[in-house]
mmCIF file with all atom_site columns, C-alpha atoms and ligand atoms in Angstrom:
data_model
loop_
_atom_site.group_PDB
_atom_site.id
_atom_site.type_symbol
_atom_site.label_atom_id
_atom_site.label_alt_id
_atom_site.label_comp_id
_atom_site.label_asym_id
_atom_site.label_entity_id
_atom_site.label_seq_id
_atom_site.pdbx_PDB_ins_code
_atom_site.Cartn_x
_atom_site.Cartn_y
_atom_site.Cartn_z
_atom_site.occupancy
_atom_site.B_iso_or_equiv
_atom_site.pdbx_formal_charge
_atom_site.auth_seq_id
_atom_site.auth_comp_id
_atom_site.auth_asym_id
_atom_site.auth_atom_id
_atom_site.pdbx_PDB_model_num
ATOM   1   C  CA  . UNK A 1 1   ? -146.468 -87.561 -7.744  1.00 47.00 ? 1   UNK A CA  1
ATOM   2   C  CA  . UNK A 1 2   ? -147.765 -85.077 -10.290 1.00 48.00 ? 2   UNK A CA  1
ATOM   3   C  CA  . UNK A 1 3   ? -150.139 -83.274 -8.474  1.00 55.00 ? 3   UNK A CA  1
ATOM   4   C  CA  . UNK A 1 4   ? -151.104 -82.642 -4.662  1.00 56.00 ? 4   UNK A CA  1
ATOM   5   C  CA  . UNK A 1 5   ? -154.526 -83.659 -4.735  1.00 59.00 ? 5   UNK A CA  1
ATOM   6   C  CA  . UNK A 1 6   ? -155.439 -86.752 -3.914  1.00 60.00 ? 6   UNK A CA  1
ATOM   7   C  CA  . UNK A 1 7   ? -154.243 -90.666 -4.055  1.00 59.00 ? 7   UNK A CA  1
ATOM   8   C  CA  . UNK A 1 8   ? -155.876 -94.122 -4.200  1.00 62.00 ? 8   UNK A CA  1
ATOM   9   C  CA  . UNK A 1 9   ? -152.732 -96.802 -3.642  1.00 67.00 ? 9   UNK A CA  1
ATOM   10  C  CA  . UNK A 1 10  ? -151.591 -95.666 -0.340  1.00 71.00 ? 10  UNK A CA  1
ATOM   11  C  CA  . UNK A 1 11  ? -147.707 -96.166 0.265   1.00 75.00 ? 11  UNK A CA  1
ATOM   12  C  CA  . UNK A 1 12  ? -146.767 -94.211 3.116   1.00 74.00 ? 12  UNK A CA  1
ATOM   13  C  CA  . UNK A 1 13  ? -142.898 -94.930 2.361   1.00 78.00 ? 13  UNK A CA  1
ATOM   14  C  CA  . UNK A 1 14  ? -143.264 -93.095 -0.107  1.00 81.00 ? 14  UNK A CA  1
ATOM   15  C  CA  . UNK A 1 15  ? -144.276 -89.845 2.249   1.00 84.00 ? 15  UNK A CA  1
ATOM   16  C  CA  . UNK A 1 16  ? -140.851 -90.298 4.406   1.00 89.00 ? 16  UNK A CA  1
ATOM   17  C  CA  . UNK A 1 17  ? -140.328 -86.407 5.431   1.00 93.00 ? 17  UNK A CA  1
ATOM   18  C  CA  . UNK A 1 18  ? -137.727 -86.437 7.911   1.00 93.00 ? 18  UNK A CA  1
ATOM   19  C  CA  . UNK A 1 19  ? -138.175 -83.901 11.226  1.00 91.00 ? 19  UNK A CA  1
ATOM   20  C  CA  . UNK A 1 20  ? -135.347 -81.700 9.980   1.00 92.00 ? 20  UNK A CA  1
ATOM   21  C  CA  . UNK A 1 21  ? -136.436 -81.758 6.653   1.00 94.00 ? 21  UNK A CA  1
ATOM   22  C  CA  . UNK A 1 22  ? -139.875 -80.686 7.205   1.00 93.00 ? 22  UNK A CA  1
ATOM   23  C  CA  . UNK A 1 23  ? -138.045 -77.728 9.203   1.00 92.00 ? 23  UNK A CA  1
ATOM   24  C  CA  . UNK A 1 24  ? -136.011 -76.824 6.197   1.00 95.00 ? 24  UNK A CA  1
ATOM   25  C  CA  . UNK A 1 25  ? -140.000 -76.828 4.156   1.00 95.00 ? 25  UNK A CA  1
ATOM   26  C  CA  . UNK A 1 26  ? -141.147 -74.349 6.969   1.00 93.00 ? 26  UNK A CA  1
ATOM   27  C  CA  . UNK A 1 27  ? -138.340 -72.091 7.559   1.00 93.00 ? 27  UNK A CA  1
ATOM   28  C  CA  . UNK A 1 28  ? -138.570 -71.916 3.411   1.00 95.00 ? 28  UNK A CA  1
ATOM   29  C  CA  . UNK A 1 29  ? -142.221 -71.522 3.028   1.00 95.00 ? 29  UNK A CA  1
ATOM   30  C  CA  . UNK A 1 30  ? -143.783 -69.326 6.345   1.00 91.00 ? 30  UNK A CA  1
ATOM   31  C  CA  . UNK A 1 31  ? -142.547 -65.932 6.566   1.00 92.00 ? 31  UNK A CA  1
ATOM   32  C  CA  . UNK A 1 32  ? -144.396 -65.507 10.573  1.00 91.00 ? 32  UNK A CA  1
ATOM   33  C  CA  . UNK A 1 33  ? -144.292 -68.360 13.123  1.00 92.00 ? 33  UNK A CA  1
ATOM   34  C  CA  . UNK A 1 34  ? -147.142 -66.996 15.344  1.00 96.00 ? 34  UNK A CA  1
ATOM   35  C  CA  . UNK A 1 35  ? -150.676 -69.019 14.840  1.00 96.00 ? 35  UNK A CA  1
ATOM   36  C  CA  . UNK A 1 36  ? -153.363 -67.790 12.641  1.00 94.00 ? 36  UNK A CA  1
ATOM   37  C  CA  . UNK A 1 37  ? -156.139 -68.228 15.176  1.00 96.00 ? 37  UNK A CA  1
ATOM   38  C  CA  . UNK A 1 38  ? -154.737 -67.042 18.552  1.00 98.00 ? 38  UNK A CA  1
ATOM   39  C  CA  . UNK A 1 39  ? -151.818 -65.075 17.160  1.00 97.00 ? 39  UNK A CA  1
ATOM   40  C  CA  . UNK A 1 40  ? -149.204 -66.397 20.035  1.00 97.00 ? 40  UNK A CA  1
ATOM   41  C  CA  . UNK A 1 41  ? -146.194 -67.468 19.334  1.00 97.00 ? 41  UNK A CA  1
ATOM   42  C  CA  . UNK A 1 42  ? -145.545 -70.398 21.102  1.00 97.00 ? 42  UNK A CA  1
ATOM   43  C  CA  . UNK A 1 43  ? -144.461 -72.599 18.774  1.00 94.00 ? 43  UNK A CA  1
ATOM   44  C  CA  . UNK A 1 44  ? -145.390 -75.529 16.723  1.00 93.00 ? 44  UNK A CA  1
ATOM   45  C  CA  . UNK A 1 45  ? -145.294 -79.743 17.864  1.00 93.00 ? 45  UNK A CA  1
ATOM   46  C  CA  . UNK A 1 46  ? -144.732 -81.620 14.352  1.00 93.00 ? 46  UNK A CA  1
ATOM   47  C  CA  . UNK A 1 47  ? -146.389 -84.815 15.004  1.00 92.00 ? 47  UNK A CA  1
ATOM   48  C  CA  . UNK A 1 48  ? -143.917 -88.030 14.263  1.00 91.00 ? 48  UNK A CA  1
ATOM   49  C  CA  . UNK A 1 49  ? -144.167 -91.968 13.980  1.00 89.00 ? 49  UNK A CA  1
ATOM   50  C  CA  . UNK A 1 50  ? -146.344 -94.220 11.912  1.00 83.00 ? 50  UNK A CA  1
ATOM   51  C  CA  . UNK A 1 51  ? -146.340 -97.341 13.643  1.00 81.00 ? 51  UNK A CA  1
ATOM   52  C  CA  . UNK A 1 52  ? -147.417 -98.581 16.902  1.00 79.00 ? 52  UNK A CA  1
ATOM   53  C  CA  . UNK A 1 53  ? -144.013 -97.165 18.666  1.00 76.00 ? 53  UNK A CA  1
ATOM   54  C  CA  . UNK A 1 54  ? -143.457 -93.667 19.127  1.00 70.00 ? 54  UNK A CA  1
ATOM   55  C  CA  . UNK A 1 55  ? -140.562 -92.268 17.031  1.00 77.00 ? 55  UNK A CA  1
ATOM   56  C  CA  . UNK A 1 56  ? -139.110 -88.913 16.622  1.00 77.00 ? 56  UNK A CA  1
ATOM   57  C  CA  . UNK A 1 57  ? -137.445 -89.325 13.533  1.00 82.00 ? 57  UNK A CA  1
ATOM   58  C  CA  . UNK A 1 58  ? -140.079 -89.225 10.536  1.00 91.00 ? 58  UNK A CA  1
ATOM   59  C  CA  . UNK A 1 59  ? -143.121 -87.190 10.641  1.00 93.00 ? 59  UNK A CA  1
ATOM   60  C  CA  . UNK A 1 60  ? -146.834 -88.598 11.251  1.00 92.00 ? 60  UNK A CA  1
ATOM   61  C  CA  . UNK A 1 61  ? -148.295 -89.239 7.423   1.00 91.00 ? 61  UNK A CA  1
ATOM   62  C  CA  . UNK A 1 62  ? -152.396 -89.057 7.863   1.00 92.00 ? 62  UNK A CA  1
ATOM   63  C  CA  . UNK A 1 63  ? -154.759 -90.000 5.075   1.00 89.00 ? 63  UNK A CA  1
ATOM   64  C  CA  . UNK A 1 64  ? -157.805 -87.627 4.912   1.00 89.00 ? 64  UNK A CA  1
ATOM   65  C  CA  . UNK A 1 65  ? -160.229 -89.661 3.106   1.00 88.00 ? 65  UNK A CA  1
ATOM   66  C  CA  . UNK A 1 66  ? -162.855 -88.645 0.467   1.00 87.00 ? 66  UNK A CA  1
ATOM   67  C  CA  . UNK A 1 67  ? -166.556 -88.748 2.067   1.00 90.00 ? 67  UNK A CA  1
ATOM   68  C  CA  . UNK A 1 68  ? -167.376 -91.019 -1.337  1.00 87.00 ? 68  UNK A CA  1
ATOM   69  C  CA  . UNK A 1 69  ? -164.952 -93.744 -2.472  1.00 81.00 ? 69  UNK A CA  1
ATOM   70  C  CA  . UNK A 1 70  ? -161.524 -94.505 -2.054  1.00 80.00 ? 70  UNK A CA  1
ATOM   71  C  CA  . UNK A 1 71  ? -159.856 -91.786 -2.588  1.00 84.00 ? 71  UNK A CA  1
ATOM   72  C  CA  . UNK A 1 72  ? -157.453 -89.565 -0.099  1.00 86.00 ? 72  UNK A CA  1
ATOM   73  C  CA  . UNK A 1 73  ? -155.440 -86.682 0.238   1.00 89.00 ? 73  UNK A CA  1
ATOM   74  C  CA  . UNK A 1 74  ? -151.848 -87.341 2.267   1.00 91.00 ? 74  UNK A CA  1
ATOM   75  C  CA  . UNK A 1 75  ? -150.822 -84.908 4.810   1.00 94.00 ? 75  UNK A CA  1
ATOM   76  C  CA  . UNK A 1 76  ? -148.671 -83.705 7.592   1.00 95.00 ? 76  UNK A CA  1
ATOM   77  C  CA  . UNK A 1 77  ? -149.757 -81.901 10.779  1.00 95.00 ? 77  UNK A CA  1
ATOM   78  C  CA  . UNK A 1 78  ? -148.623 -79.991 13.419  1.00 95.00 ? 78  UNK A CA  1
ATOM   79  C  CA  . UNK A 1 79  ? -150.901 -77.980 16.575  1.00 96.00 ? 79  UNK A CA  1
ATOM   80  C  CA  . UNK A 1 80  ? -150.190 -74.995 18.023  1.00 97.00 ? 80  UNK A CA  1
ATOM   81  C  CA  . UNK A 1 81  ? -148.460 -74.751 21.358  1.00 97.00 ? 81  UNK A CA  1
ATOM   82  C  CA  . UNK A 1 82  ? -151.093 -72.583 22.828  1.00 98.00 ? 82  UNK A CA  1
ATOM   83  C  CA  . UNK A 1 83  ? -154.791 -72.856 21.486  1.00 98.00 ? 83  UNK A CA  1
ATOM   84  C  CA  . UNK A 1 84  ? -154.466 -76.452 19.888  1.00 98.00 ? 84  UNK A CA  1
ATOM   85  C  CA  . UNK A 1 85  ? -155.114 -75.355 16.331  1.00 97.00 ? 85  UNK A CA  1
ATOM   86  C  CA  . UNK A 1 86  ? -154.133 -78.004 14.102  1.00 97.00 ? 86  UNK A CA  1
ATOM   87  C  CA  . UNK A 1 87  ? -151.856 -77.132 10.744  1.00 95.00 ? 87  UNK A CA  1
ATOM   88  C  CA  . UNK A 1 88  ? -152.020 -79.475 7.755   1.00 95.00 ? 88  UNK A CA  1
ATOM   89  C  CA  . UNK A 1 89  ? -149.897 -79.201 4.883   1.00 95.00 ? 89  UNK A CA  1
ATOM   90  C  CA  . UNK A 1 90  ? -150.136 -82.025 1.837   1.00 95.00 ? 90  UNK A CA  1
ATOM   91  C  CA  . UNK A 1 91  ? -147.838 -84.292 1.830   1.00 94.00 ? 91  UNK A CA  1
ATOM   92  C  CA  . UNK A 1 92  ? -146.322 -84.699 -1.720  1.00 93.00 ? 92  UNK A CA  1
ATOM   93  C  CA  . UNK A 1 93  ? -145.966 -80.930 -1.432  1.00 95.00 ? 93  UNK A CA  1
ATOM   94  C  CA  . UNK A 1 94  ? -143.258 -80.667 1.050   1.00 95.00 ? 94  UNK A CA  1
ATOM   95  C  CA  . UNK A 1 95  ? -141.900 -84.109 -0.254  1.00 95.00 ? 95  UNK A CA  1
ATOM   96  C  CA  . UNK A 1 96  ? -141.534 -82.736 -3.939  1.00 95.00 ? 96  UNK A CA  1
ATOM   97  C  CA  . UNK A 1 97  ? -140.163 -79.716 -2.464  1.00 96.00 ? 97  UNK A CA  1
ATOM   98  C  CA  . UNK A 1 98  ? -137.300 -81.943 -0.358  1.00 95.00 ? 98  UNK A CA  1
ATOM   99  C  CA  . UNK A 1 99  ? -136.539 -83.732 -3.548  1.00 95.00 ? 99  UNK A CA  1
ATOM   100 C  CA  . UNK A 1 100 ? -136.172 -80.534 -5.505  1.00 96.00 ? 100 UNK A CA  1
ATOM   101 C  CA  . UNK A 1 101 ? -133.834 -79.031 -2.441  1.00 96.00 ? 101 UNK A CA  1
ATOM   102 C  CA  . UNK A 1 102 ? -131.641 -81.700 -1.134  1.00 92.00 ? 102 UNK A CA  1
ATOM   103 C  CA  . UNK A 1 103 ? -129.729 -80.578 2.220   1.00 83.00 ? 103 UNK A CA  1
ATOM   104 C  CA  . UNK A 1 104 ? -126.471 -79.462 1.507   1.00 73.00 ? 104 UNK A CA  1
ATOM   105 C  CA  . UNK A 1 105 ? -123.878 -81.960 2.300   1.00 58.00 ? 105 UNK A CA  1
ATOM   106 C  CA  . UNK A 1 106 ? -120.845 -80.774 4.190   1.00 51.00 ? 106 UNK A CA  1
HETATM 107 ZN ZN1 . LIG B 2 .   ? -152.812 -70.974 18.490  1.00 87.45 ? 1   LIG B ZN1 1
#
C-alpha cells in the first residue's frame, strides 16, 4: 500500500472502508458538498456491498482495469442525487487515510 496507483493481486478485504468511515474521509477532505457538474446540492448515495447480497455496511470496492494487461486501479464511488454524476475516489487513499485517523473511541 505504498502508492495509489494501481494493483495486480486483487484482495478486496483488504479495501474494507466502512460507510461511516468513508464519511469521516469526506467530511475531512471536501470543503463544498454541492456537485461539480450541476452544482445542486442534493446529496451524495455511497454505493455499498461486494457480494451477491445487498449490504449497507461496507462500501462497493470497483477495479478499473488497465486497457493493456493486468493491472488496476481500486476505487470507491458515489453519484450525485440529482444529475447522476458519478464520484470516484482511490481506494488505498481513503483506506491509508482511516488507518492514519482511527475513530475516536469513547
Ligand atoms: Zn449533479
Amino acid at each position: 500500500m505504498t502508492d495509489d496507483k494501481s494493483q495486480v493481486v486483487f484482495d478486496h478485504e483488504a479495501f474494507e472502508i466502512s460507510y461511516e468511515d468513508m464519511l469521516r474521509f469526506m467530511n475531512a477532505h471536501f470543503t463544498q458538498t454541492a456537485c461539480p457538474q450541476c452544482g445542486e446540492d442534493k446529496g451524495w448515495s455511497i454505493d455499498t456491498g461486494n457480494g451477491p447480497e445487498p449490504t449497507h455496511d461496507k462500501l462497493t470496492i470497483y477495479k478499473m482495469e488497465y486497457a493493456n494487461g493486468d493491472m488496476f486501479r481500486p476505487f470507491v464511488s458515489s453519484a450525485c442525487n440529482y444529475c447522476g454524476s458519478l464520484r470516484q475516489m482511490a481506494a488505498k487513499r481513503v483506506v491509508a487515510w482511516i488507518a492514519e485517523n482511527p475513530e475516536a473511541s469513547e
